[in-house]
Tab-separated table of N, CA, C and O in Angstrom:
chain	number	residue	atom	x	y	z
A	1103	MET	N	-39.490	-137.934	-25.367
A	1103	MET	CA	-39.581	-137.327	-26.685
A	1103	MET	C	-40.434	-138.238	-27.581
A	1103	MET	O	-40.271	-139.442	-27.604
A	1104	ARG	N	-41.345	-137.618	-28.326
A	1104	ARG	CA	-42.210	-138.360	-29.249
A	1104	ARG	C	-41.540	-138.444	-30.617
A	1104	ARG	O	-40.640	-137.684	-30.928
A	1105	ALA	N	-42.037	-139.358	-31.455
A	1105	ALA	CA	-41.497	-139.523	-32.806
A	1105	ALA	C	-41.642	-138.230	-33.601
A	1105	ALA	O	-40.735	-137.849	-34.344
A	1106	ALA	N	-42.756	-137.544	-33.445
A	1106	ALA	CA	-42.968	-136.290	-34.170
A	1106	ALA	C	-41.900	-135.267	-33.794
A	1106	ALA	O	-41.418	-134.510	-34.652
A	1107	ASP	N	-41.501	-135.254	-32.535
A	1107	ASP	CA	-40.448	-134.344	-32.090
A	1107	ASP	C	-39.102	-134.687	-32.734
A	1107	ASP	O	-38.334	-133.796	-33.104
A	1108	VAL	N	-38.852	-135.975	-32.869
A	1108	VAL	CA	-37.612	-136.420	-33.508
A	1108	VAL	C	-37.576	-135.923	-34.944
A	1108	VAL	O	-36.571	-135.380	-35.399
A	1109	TYR	N	-38.670	-136.097	-35.675
A	1109	TYR	CA	-38.700	-135.676	-37.073
A	1109	TYR	C	-38.588	-134.156	-37.206
A	1109	TYR	O	-37.939	-133.667	-38.130
A	1110	ARG	N	-39.200	-133.416	-36.294
A	1110	ARG	CA	-39.052	-131.962	-36.325
A	1110	ARG	C	-37.610	-131.555	-36.042
A	1110	ARG	O	-37.077	-130.640	-36.667
A	1111	GLU	N	-36.986	-132.244	-35.114
A	1111	GLU	CA	-35.588	-131.958	-34.783
A	1111	GLU	C	-34.678	-132.243	-35.990
A	1111	GLU	O	-33.798	-131.454	-36.321
A	1112	VAL	N	-34.917	-133.370	-36.646
A	1112	VAL	CA	-34.138	-133.717	-37.834
A	1112	VAL	C	-34.376	-132.681	-38.930
A	1112	VAL	O	-33.440	-132.237	-39.601
A	1113	GLN	N	-35.628	-132.261	-39.111
A	1113	GLN	CA	-35.954	-131.284	-40.145
A	1113	GLN	C	-35.246	-129.953	-39.905
A	1113	GLN	O	-34.875	-129.266	-40.850
A	1114	ARG	N	-35.029	-129.601	-38.676
A	1114	ARG	CA	-34.341	-128.348	-38.345
A	1114	ARG	C	-32.821	-128.488	-38.374
A	1114	ARG	O	-32.114	-127.479	-38.313
A	1115	SER	N	-32.315	-129.701	-38.476
A	1115	SER	CA	-30.873	-129.924	-38.416
A	1115	SER	C	-30.158	-129.360	-39.639
A	1115	SER	O	-30.718	-129.262	-40.729
A	1116	ALA	N	-28.909	-129.010	-39.454
A	1116	ALA	CA	-28.094	-128.485	-40.554
A	1116	ALA	C	-27.915	-129.537	-41.643
A	1116	ALA	O	-27.911	-129.209	-42.833
A	1117	ALA	N	-27.792	-130.802	-41.253
A	1117	ALA	CA	-27.607	-131.876	-42.238
A	1117	ALA	C	-28.829	-131.997	-43.147
A	1117	ALA	O	-28.693	-132.137	-44.369
A	1118	PHE	N	-30.017	-131.929	-42.570
A	1118	PHE	CA	-31.241	-132.014	-43.372
A	1118	PHE	C	-31.361	-130.795	-44.280
A	1118	PHE	O	-31.701	-130.926	-45.463
A	1119	GLN	N	-31.078	-129.629	-43.761
A	1119	GLN	CA	-31.159	-128.410	-44.562
A	1119	GLN	C	-30.175	-128.459	-45.726
A	1119	GLN	O	-30.484	-127.986	-46.826
A	1120	GLU	N	-29.009	-129.039	-45.503
A	1120	GLU	CA	-28.028	-129.169	-46.582
A	1120	GLU	C	-28.526	-130.124	-47.667
A	1120	GLU	O	-28.430	-129.826	-48.859
A	1121	VAL	N	-29.085	-131.271	-47.273
A	1121	VAL	CA	-29.621	-132.231	-48.250
A	1121	VAL	C	-30.765	-131.582	-49.020
A	1121	VAL	O	-30.835	-131.674	-50.256
A	1122	ARG	N	-31.646	-130.917	-48.321
A	1122	ARG	CA	-32.782	-130.256	-48.973
A	1122	ARG	C	-32.310	-129.146	-49.907
A	1122	ARG	O	-32.821	-128.975	-51.017
A	1123	GLY	N	-31.318	-128.387	-49.479
A	1123	GLY	CA	-30.766	-127.321	-50.310
A	1123	GLY	C	-30.133	-127.866	-51.582
A	1123	GLY	O	-30.320	-127.309	-52.668
A	1124	ARG	N	-29.399	-128.955	-51.464
A	1124	ARG	CA	-28.792	-129.572	-52.646
A	1124	ARG	C	-29.865	-130.044	-53.616
A	1124	ARG	O	-29.713	-129.907	-54.828
A	1125	TYR	N	-30.916	-130.612	-53.072
A	1125	TYR	CA	-32.040	-131.072	-53.898
A	1125	TYR	C	-32.667	-129.888	-54.643
A	1125	TYR	O	-32.849	-129.930	-55.852
A	1126	LEU	N	-32.990	-128.842	-53.913
A	1126	LEU	CA	-33.649	-127.680	-54.517
A	1126	LEU	C	-32.754	-126.960	-55.522
A	1126	LEU	O	-33.237	-126.488	-56.555
A	1127	ARG	N	-31.438	-126.892	-55.231
A	1127	ARG	CA	-30.524	-126.223	-56.165
A	1127	ARG	C	-30.421	-126.973	-57.490
A	1127	ARG	O	-30.055	-126.384	-58.499
A	1128	PHE	N	-30.733	-128.249	-57.499
A	1128	PHE	CA	-30.758	-128.988	-58.765
A	1128	PHE	C	-32.144	-128.961	-59.394
A	1128	PHE	O	-32.294	-128.669	-60.584
A	1129	VAL	N	-33.160	-129.267	-58.616
A	1129	VAL	CA	-34.498	-129.472	-59.161
A	1129	VAL	C	-35.136	-128.182	-59.679
A	1129	VAL	O	-35.752	-128.189	-60.753
A	1130	VAL	N	-35.022	-127.102	-58.976
A	1130	VAL	CA	-35.689	-125.863	-59.403
A	1130	VAL	C	-35.150	-125.371	-60.752
A	1130	VAL	O	-35.937	-125.178	-61.687
A	1131	PRO	N	-33.839	-125.210	-60.922
A	1131	PRO	CA	-33.363	-124.773	-62.244
A	1131	PRO	C	-33.668	-125.795	-63.344
A	1131	PRO	O	-34.036	-125.410	-64.461
A	1132	ALA	N	-33.514	-127.076	-63.046
A	1132	ALA	CA	-33.789	-128.103	-64.057
A	1132	ALA	C	-35.246	-128.064	-64.482
A	1132	ALA	O	-35.562	-128.200	-65.675
A	1133	THR	N	-36.149	-127.871	-63.540
A	1133	THR	CA	-37.571	-127.798	-63.855
A	1133	THR	C	-37.879	-126.570	-64.700
A	1133	THR	O	-38.614	-126.656	-65.687
A	1134	VAL	N	-37.310	-125.435	-64.339
A	1134	VAL	CA	-37.535	-124.207	-65.103
A	1134	VAL	C	-37.025	-124.363	-66.533
A	1134	VAL	O	-37.726	-124.031	-67.496
A	1135	VAL	N	-35.824	-124.897	-66.694
A	1135	VAL	CA	-35.253	-125.073	-68.033
A	1135	VAL	C	-36.087	-126.046	-68.849
A	1135	VAL	O	-36.433	-125.770	-70.004
A	1136	PHE	N	-36.442	-127.188	-68.255
A	1136	PHE	CA	-37.202	-128.183	-69.003
A	1136	PHE	C	-38.595	-127.660	-69.361
A	1136	PHE	O	-39.057	-127.837	-70.491
A	1137	PHE	N	-39.262	-127.011	-68.428
A	1137	PHE	CA	-40.601	-126.475	-68.692
A	1137	PHE	C	-40.551	-125.405	-69.783
A	1137	PHE	O	-41.416	-125.367	-70.669
A	1138	THR	N	-39.524	-124.549	-69.733
A	1138	THR	CA	-39.364	-123.518	-70.760
A	1138	THR	C	-39.156	-124.156	-72.133
A	1138	THR	O	-39.761	-123.741	-73.125
A	1139	TRP	N	-38.331	-125.174	-72.196
A	1139	TRP	CA	-38.068	-125.892	-73.446
A	1139	TRP	C	-39.352	-126.550	-73.950
A	1139	TRP	O	-39.659	-126.493	-75.137
A	1140	TYR	N	-40.110	-127.145	-73.054
A	1140	TYR	CA	-41.361	-127.797	-73.445
A	1140	TYR	C	-42.368	-126.771	-73.970
A	1140	TYR	O	-42.981	-126.976	-75.023
A	1141	VAL	N	-42.556	-125.675	-73.269
A	1141	VAL	CA	-43.501	-124.640	-73.692
A	1141	VAL	C	-43.048	-124.032	-75.024
A	1141	VAL	O	-43.878	-123.792	-75.916
A	1142	ALA	N	-41.751	-123.822	-75.187
A	1142	ALA	CA	-41.243	-123.284	-76.456
A	1142	ALA	C	-41.566	-124.241	-77.604
A	1142	ALA	O	-41.963	-123.803	-78.696
A	1143	TYR	N	-41.432	-125.526	-77.351
A	1143	TYR	CA	-41.756	-126.524	-78.368
A	1143	TYR	C	-43.243	-126.459	-78.739
A	1143	TYR	O	-43.602	-126.411	-79.913
A	1144	VAL	N	-44.099	-126.439	-77.743
A	1144	VAL	CA	-45.549	-126.415	-77.988
A	1144	VAL	C	-45.960	-125.116	-78.684
A	1144	VAL	O	-46.722	-125.138	-79.658
A	1145	VAL	N	-45.461	-123.996	-78.194
A	1145	VAL	CA	-45.808	-122.704	-78.796
A	1145	VAL	C	-45.317	-122.642	-80.238
A	1145	VAL	O	-46.045	-122.206	-81.135
A	1146	THR	N	-44.106	-123.088	-80.480
A	1146	THR	CA	-43.570	-123.073	-81.846
A	1146	THR	C	-44.380	-123.990	-82.753
A	1146	THR	O	-44.682	-123.642	-83.899
A	1147	ALA	N	-44.753	-125.154	-82.241
A	1147	ALA	CA	-45.532	-126.097	-83.051
A	1147	ALA	C	-46.894	-125.528	-83.420
A	1147	ALA	O	-47.406	-125.794	-84.512
A	1148	THR	N	-47.481	-124.723	-82.544
A	1148	THR	CA	-48.821	-124.188	-82.827
A	1148	THR	C	-48.793	-122.844	-83.557
A	1148	THR	O	-49.733	-122.527	-84.279
A	1149	THR	N	-47.748	-122.070	-83.363
A	1149	THR	CA	-47.729	-120.734	-83.975
A	1149	THR	C	-46.838	-120.637	-85.208
A	1149	THR	O	-46.948	-119.673	-85.956
A	1150	ALA	N	-45.950	-121.592	-85.402
A	1150	ALA	CA	-45.041	-121.540	-86.547
A	1150	ALA	C	-44.985	-122.890	-87.262
A	1150	ALA	O	-43.935	-123.530	-87.316
A	1151	PRO	N	-46.125	-123.334	-87.786
A	1151	PRO	CA	-46.127	-124.649	-88.442
A	1151	PRO	C	-45.195	-124.696	-89.651
A	1151	PRO	O	-44.632	-125.752	-89.961
A	1152	GLY	N	-44.996	-123.568	-90.321
A	1152	GLY	CA	-44.070	-123.537	-91.453
A	1152	GLY	C	-42.646	-123.840	-91.028
A	1152	GLY	O	-41.918	-124.574	-91.698
A	1153	PHE	N	-42.256	-123.264	-89.885
A	1153	PHE	CA	-40.919	-123.531	-89.348
A	1153	PHE	C	-40.782	-124.997	-88.961
A	1153	PHE	O	-39.767	-125.634	-89.265
A	1154	MET	N	-41.793	-125.521	-88.287
A	1154	MET	CA	-41.733	-126.920	-87.839
A	1154	MET	C	-41.747	-127.884	-89.018
A	1154	MET	O	-41.243	-128.994	-88.918
A	1155	ALA	N	-42.322	-127.457	-90.158
A	1155	ALA	CA	-42.379	-128.317	-91.348
A	1155	ALA	C	-41.115	-128.224	-92.186
A	1155	ALA	O	-40.951	-128.988	-93.141
A	1156	ARG	N	-40.223	-127.324	-91.843
A	1156	ARG	CA	-38.996	-127.129	-92.622
A	1156	ARG	C	-38.167	-128.426	-92.626
A	1156	ARG	O	-37.836	-128.958	-91.562
A	1157	PRO	N	-37.821	-128.924	-93.795
A	1157	PRO	CA	-37.039	-130.170	-93.875
A	1157	PRO	C	-35.636	-129.993	-93.303
A	1157	PRO	O	-35.009	-128.947	-93.465
A	1158	VAL	N	-35.173	-131.033	-92.651
A	1158	VAL	CA	-33.814	-131.052	-92.106
A	1158	VAL	C	-32.968	-132.029	-92.919
A	1158	VAL	O	-31.884	-131.698	-93.371
A	1159	ALA	N	-33.494	-133.245	-93.091
A	1159	ALA	CA	-32.795	-134.269	-93.868
A	1159	ALA	C	-33.835	-135.252	-94.385
A	1159	ALA	O	-34.471	-135.950	-93.591
A	1160	GLY	N	-34.054	-135.274	-95.643
A	1160	GLY	CA	-35.044	-136.179	-96.224
A	1160	GLY	C	-36.435	-135.857	-95.708
A	1160	GLY	O	-36.895	-134.724	-95.788
A	1161	ALA	N	-37.093	-136.867	-95.154
A	1161	ALA	CA	-38.448	-136.689	-94.630
A	1161	ALA	C	-38.463	-136.149	-93.203
A	1161	ALA	O	-39.519	-135.899	-92.641
A	1162	VAL	N	-37.303	-135.966	-92.619
A	1162	VAL	CA	-37.198	-135.461	-91.245
A	1162	VAL	C	-37.285	-133.938	-91.272
A	1162	VAL	O	-36.543	-133.276	-91.980
A	1163	ASN	N	-38.226	-133.405	-90.459
A	1163	ASN	CA	-38.390	-131.956	-90.403
A	1163	ASN	C	-38.072	-131.429	-89.008
A	1163	ASN	O	-37.776	-132.201	-88.091
A	1164	MET	N	-38.118	-130.117	-88.859
A	1164	MET	CA	-37.794	-129.485	-87.569
A	1164	MET	C	-38.709	-129.962	-86.443
A	1164	MET	O	-38.260	-130.134	-85.317
A	1165	GLY	N	-39.979	-130.178	-86.753
A	1165	GLY	CA	-40.912	-130.668	-85.741
A	1165	GLY	C	-40.507	-132.020	-85.194
A	1165	GLY	O	-40.575	-132.271	-83.992
A	1166	MET	N	-40.060	-132.906	-86.098
A	1166	MET	CA	-39.607	-134.228	-85.657
A	1166	MET	C	-38.341	-134.120	-84.816
A	1166	MET	O	-38.212	-134.791	-83.788
A	1167	VAL	N	-37.431	-133.280	-85.248
A	1167	VAL	CA	-36.182	-133.096	-84.496
A	1167	VAL	C	-36.484	-132.536	-83.106
A	1167	VAL	O	-35.958	-133.018	-82.099
A	1168	ALA	N	-37.346	-131.530	-83.047
A	1168	ALA	CA	-37.703	-130.939	-81.746
A	1168	ALA	C	-38.454	-131.939	-80.877
A	1168	ALA	O	-38.221	-132.027	-79.668
A	1169	GLY	N	-39.360	-132.723	-81.483
A	1169	GLY	CA	-40.089	-133.740	-80.717
A	1169	GLY	C	-39.156	-134.798	-80.159
A	1169	GLY	O	-39.264	-135.192	-78.992
A	1170	LEU	N	-38.220	-135.264	-80.987
A	1170	LEU	CA	-37.232	-136.227	-80.498
A	1170	LEU	C	-36.323	-135.583	-79.452
A	1170	LEU	O	-35.876	-136.246	-78.510
A	1171	GLY	N	-36.081	-134.288	-79.615
A	1171	GLY	CA	-35.306	-133.558	-78.611
A	1171	GLY	C	-35.984	-133.555	-77.247
A	1171	GLY	O	-35.314	-133.578	-76.211
A	1172	GLN	N	-37.308	-133.544	-77.253
A	1172	GLN	CA	-38.043	-133.624	-75.982
A	1172	GLN	C	-37.750	-134.942	-75.276
A	1172	GLN	O	-37.518	-134.977	-74.068
A	1173	PHE	N	-37.766	-136.040	-76.042
A	1173	PHE	CA	-37.449	-137.346	-75.447
A	1173	PHE	C	-36.009	-137.379	-74.959
A	1173	PHE	O	-35.737	-137.832	-73.843
A	1174	LEU	N	-35.103	-136.909	-75.787
A	1174	LEU	CA	-33.700	-136.898	-75.410
A	1174	LEU	C	-33.485	-136.068	-74.148
A	1174	LEU	O	-32.767	-136.481	-73.229
A	1175	THR	N	-34.113	-134.908	-74.081
A	1175	THR	CA	-33.994	-134.050	-72.904
A	1175	THR	C	-34.515	-134.752	-71.656
A	1175	THR	O	-33.911	-134.658	-70.583
A	1176	THR	N	-35.623	-135.471	-71.787
A	1176	THR	CA	-36.184	-136.204	-70.650
A	1176	THR	C	-35.199	-137.245	-70.141
A	1176	THR	O	-34.963	-137.361	-68.933
A	1177	PHE	N	-34.611	-138.014	-71.052
A	1177	PHE	CA	-33.647	-139.038	-70.641
A	1177	PHE	C	-32.403	-138.412	-70.030
A	1177	PHE	O	-31.900	-138.888	-69.008
A	1178	LEU	N	-31.905	-137.339	-70.631
A	1178	LEU	CA	-30.724	-136.671	-70.080
A	1178	LEU	C	-30.996	-136.084	-68.697
A	1178	LEU	O	-30.161	-136.178	-67.795
A	1179	LEU	N	-32.160	-135.496	-68.535
A	1179	LEU	CA	-32.516	-134.932	-67.236
A	1179	LEU	C	-32.655	-136.028	-66.173
A	1179	LEU	O	-32.218	-135.861	-65.033
A	1180	THR	N	-33.245	-137.147	-66.560
A	1180	THR	CA	-33.367	-138.275	-65.626
A	1180	THR	C	-31.991	-138.784	-65.224
A	1180	THR	O	-31.729	-139.033	-64.041
A	1181	TRP	N	-31.105	-138.928	-66.202
A	1181	TRP	CA	-29.737	-139.375	-65.911
A	1181	TRP	C	-29.037	-138.373	-64.988
A	1181	TRP	O	-28.393	-138.759	-64.006
A	1182	ALA	N	-29.158	-137.081	-65.302
A	1182	ALA	CA	-28.500	-136.047	-64.496
A	1182	ALA	C	-29.045	-136.025	-63.072
A	1182	ALA	O	-28.282	-135.872	-62.111
A	1183	TYR	N	-30.355	-136.214	-62.929
A	1183	TYR	CA	-30.950	-136.232	-61.596
A	1183	TYR	C	-30.434	-137.420	-60.789
A	1183	TYR	O	-30.047	-137.276	-59.626
A	1184	ALA	N	-30.417	-138.595	-61.414
A	1184	ALA	CA	-29.941	-139.790	-60.710
A	1184	ALA	C	-28.469	-139.637	-60.322
A	1184	ALA	O	-28.065	-140.001	-59.209
A	1185	ARG	N	-27.679	-139.082	-61.210
A	1185	ARG	CA	-26.259	-138.876	-60.927
A	1185	ARG	C	-26.086	-137.861	-59.795
A	1185	ARG	O	-25.289	-138.067	-58.878
A	1186	HIS	N	-26.820	-136.771	-59.866
A	1186	HIS	CA	-26.744	-135.747	-58.816
A	1186	HIS	C	-27.151	-136.339	-57.466
A	1186	HIS	O	-26.478	-136.092	-56.459
A	1187	ALA	N	-28.224	-137.103	-57.457
A	1187	ALA	CA	-28.672	-137.713	-56.203
A	1187	ALA	C	-27.602	-138.654	-55.659
A	1187	ALA	O	-27.279	-138.623	-54.464
A	1188	ARG	N	-27.045	-139.474	-56.524
A	1188	ARG	CA	-26.044	-140.446	-56.093
A	1188	ARG	C	-24.786	-139.754	-55.562
A	1188	ARG	O	-24.255	-140.144	-54.521
A	1189	LEU	N	-24.329	-138.710	-56.227
A	1189	LEU	CA	-23.070	-138.074	-55.848
A	1189	LEU	C	-23.211	-137.011	-54.768
A	1189	LEU	O	-22.264	-136.761	-54.022
A	1190	ARG	N	-24.367	-136.366	-54.679
A	1190	ARG	CA	-24.477	-135.198	-53.796
A	1190	ARG	C	-25.472	-135.323	-52.647
A	1190	ARG	O	-25.448	-134.499	-51.745
A	1191	ARG	N	-26.363	-136.325	-52.706
A	1191	ARG	CA	-27.391	-136.368	-51.659
A	1191	ARG	C	-27.561	-137.722	-50.986
A	1191	ARG	O	-27.902	-137.772	-49.813
A	1192	ASP	N	-27.375	-138.800	-51.697
A	1192	ASP	CA	-27.742	-140.115	-51.158
A	1192	ASP	C	-27.039	-140.462	-49.850
A	1192	ASP	O	-27.675	-140.925	-48.909
A	1193	ARG	N	-25.738	-140.244	-49.792
A	1193	ARG	CA	-24.990	-140.613	-48.579
A	1193	ARG	C	-25.465	-139.793	-47.376
A	1193	ARG	O	-25.730	-140.337	-46.305
A	1194	ALA	N	-25.622	-138.494	-47.566
A	1194	ALA	CA	-26.078	-137.632	-46.464
A	1194	ALA	C	-27.507	-137.981	-46.058
A	1194	ALA	O	-27.824	-138.010	-44.870
A	1195	ALA	N	-28.355	-138.262	-47.048
A	1195	ALA	CA	-29.739	-138.629	-46.729
A	1195	ALA	C	-29.790	-139.967	-45.997
A	1195	ALA	O	-30.589	-140.138	-45.069
A	1196	LEU	N	-28.941	-140.901	-46.390
A	1196	LEU	CA	-28.912	-142.199	-45.707
A	1196	LEU	C	-28.444	-142.047	-44.267
A	1196	LEU	O	-29.001	-142.671	-43.359
A	1197	GLU	N	-27.450	-141.196	-44.048
A	1197	GLU	CA	-26.998	-140.942	-42.682
A	1197	GLU	C	-28.114	-140.329	-41.839
A	1197	GLU	O	-28.313	-140.712	-40.680
A	1198	LEU	N	-28.852	-139.391	-42.407
A	1198	LEU	CA	-29.998	-138.806	-41.695
A	1198	LEU	C	-31.031	-139.885	-41.375
A	1198	LEU	O	-31.604	-139.904	-40.292
A	1199	ARG	N	-31.263	-140.751	-42.339
A	1199	ARG	CA	-32.245	-141.826	-42.129
A	1199	ARG	C	-31.823	-142.731	-40.987
A	1199	ARG	O	-32.638	-143.075	-40.134
A	1200	TRP	N	-30.532	-143.125	-40.968
A	1200	TRP	CA	-30.065	-143.982	-39.883
A	1200	TRP	C	-30.164	-143.279	-38.537
A	1200	TRP	O	-30.588	-143.879	-37.538
A	1201	ASP	N	-29.764	-142.009	-38.496
A	1201	ASP	CA	-29.861	-141.248	-37.245
A	1201	ASP	C	-31.307	-141.171	-36.763
A	1201	ASP	O	-31.598	-141.356	-35.577
A	1202	THR	N	-32.214	-140.909	-37.705
A	1202	THR	CA	-33.630	-140.801	-37.356
A	1202	THR	C	-34.163	-142.147	-36.860
A	1202	THR	O	-34.898	-142.207	-35.859
A	1203	GLN	N	-33.782	-143.217	-37.522
A	1203	GLN	CA	-34.244	-144.539	-37.085
A	1203	GLN	C	-33.718	-144.882	-35.706
A	1203	GLN	O	-34.433	-145.459	-34.885
A	1204	GLU	N	-32.465	-144.525	-35.438
A	1204	GLU	CA	-31.906	-144.785	-34.110
A	1204	GLU	C	-32.668	-144.007	-33.040
A	1204	GLU	O	-32.988	-144.540	-31.979
A	1205	LEU	N	-32.965	-142.749	-33.342
A	1205	LEU	CA	-33.700	-141.935	-32.365
A	1205	LEU	C	-35.117	-142.462	-32.154
A	1205	LEU	O	-35.593	-142.531	-31.015
A	1206	THR	N	-35.813	-142.821	-33.220
A	1206	THR	CA	-37.186	-143.315	-33.069
A	1206	THR	C	-37.208	-144.715	-32.494
A	1206	THR	O	-38.142	-145.090	-31.803
A	1207	ARG	N	-36.163	-145.502	-32.736
A	1207	ARG	CA	-36.088	-146.854	-32.139
A	1207	ARG	C	-35.984	-146.742	-30.624
A	1207	ARG	O	-36.591	-147.502	-29.898
A	1208	GLY	N	-35.242	-145.726	-30.180
A	1208	GLY	CA	-35.126	-145.499	-28.743
A	1208	GLY	C	-36.459	-145.131	-28.123
A	1208	GLY	O	-36.774	-145.534	-26.998
A	1209	ILE	N	-37.300	-144.398	-28.872
A	1209	ILE	CA	-38.631	-144.012	-28.372
A	1209	ILE	C	-39.515	-145.251	-28.290
A	1209	ILE	O	-40.187	-145.493	-27.289
A	1210	ARG	N	-39.513	-146.044	-29.354
A	1210	ARG	CA	-40.360	-147.248	-29.384
A	1210	ARG	C	-39.916	-148.261	-28.368
A	1210	ARG	O	-40.718	-148.978	-27.812
A	1211	GLY	N	-38.600	-148.298	-28.128
A	1211	GLY	CA	-38.083	-149.279	-27.177
A	1211	GLY	C	-38.221	-148.808	-25.743
A	1211	GLY	O	-37.950	-149.566	-24.811
A	1212	GLY	N	-38.613	-147.564	-25.553
A	1212	GLY	CA	-38.807	-147.033	-24.212
A	1212	GLY	C	-37.530	-146.598	-23.537
A	1212	GLY	O	-37.497	-146.427	-22.330
A	1213	THR	N	-36.458	-146.405	-24.290
A	1213	THR	CA	-35.199	-146.022	-23.679
A	1213	THR	C	-35.009	-144.519	-23.642
A	1213	THR	O	-33.967	-144.026	-23.281
A	1214	SER	N	-35.999	-143.784	-24.075
A	1214	SER	CA	-35.880	-142.324	-24.115
A	1214	SER	C	-36.145	-141.730	-22.759
A	1214	SER	O	-36.972	-142.095	-22.000
């Protein structure tokens, strides 16, 4: 068995499909939500400058609040991604990695 065969076998495995599925179930919705929020911010800033200029507190206006919200959303999404990876994918992915290394080590060592 060649190394490429090992990787194809791992890719077809239920464990790999589960890790990939968990990744996609988090990343796809998070990307859609974040992109929608970003586009809404840009569209609002360009089409509704009066709304964005509306004061919230003192010199702080809606545009500033929404802009800071973009930063906050980025940090929250990064935290959520890291937490999701740590709790739902890292252990399974590490097990796949060890299994794959053991299989490819056997190929390199000639024990296959």
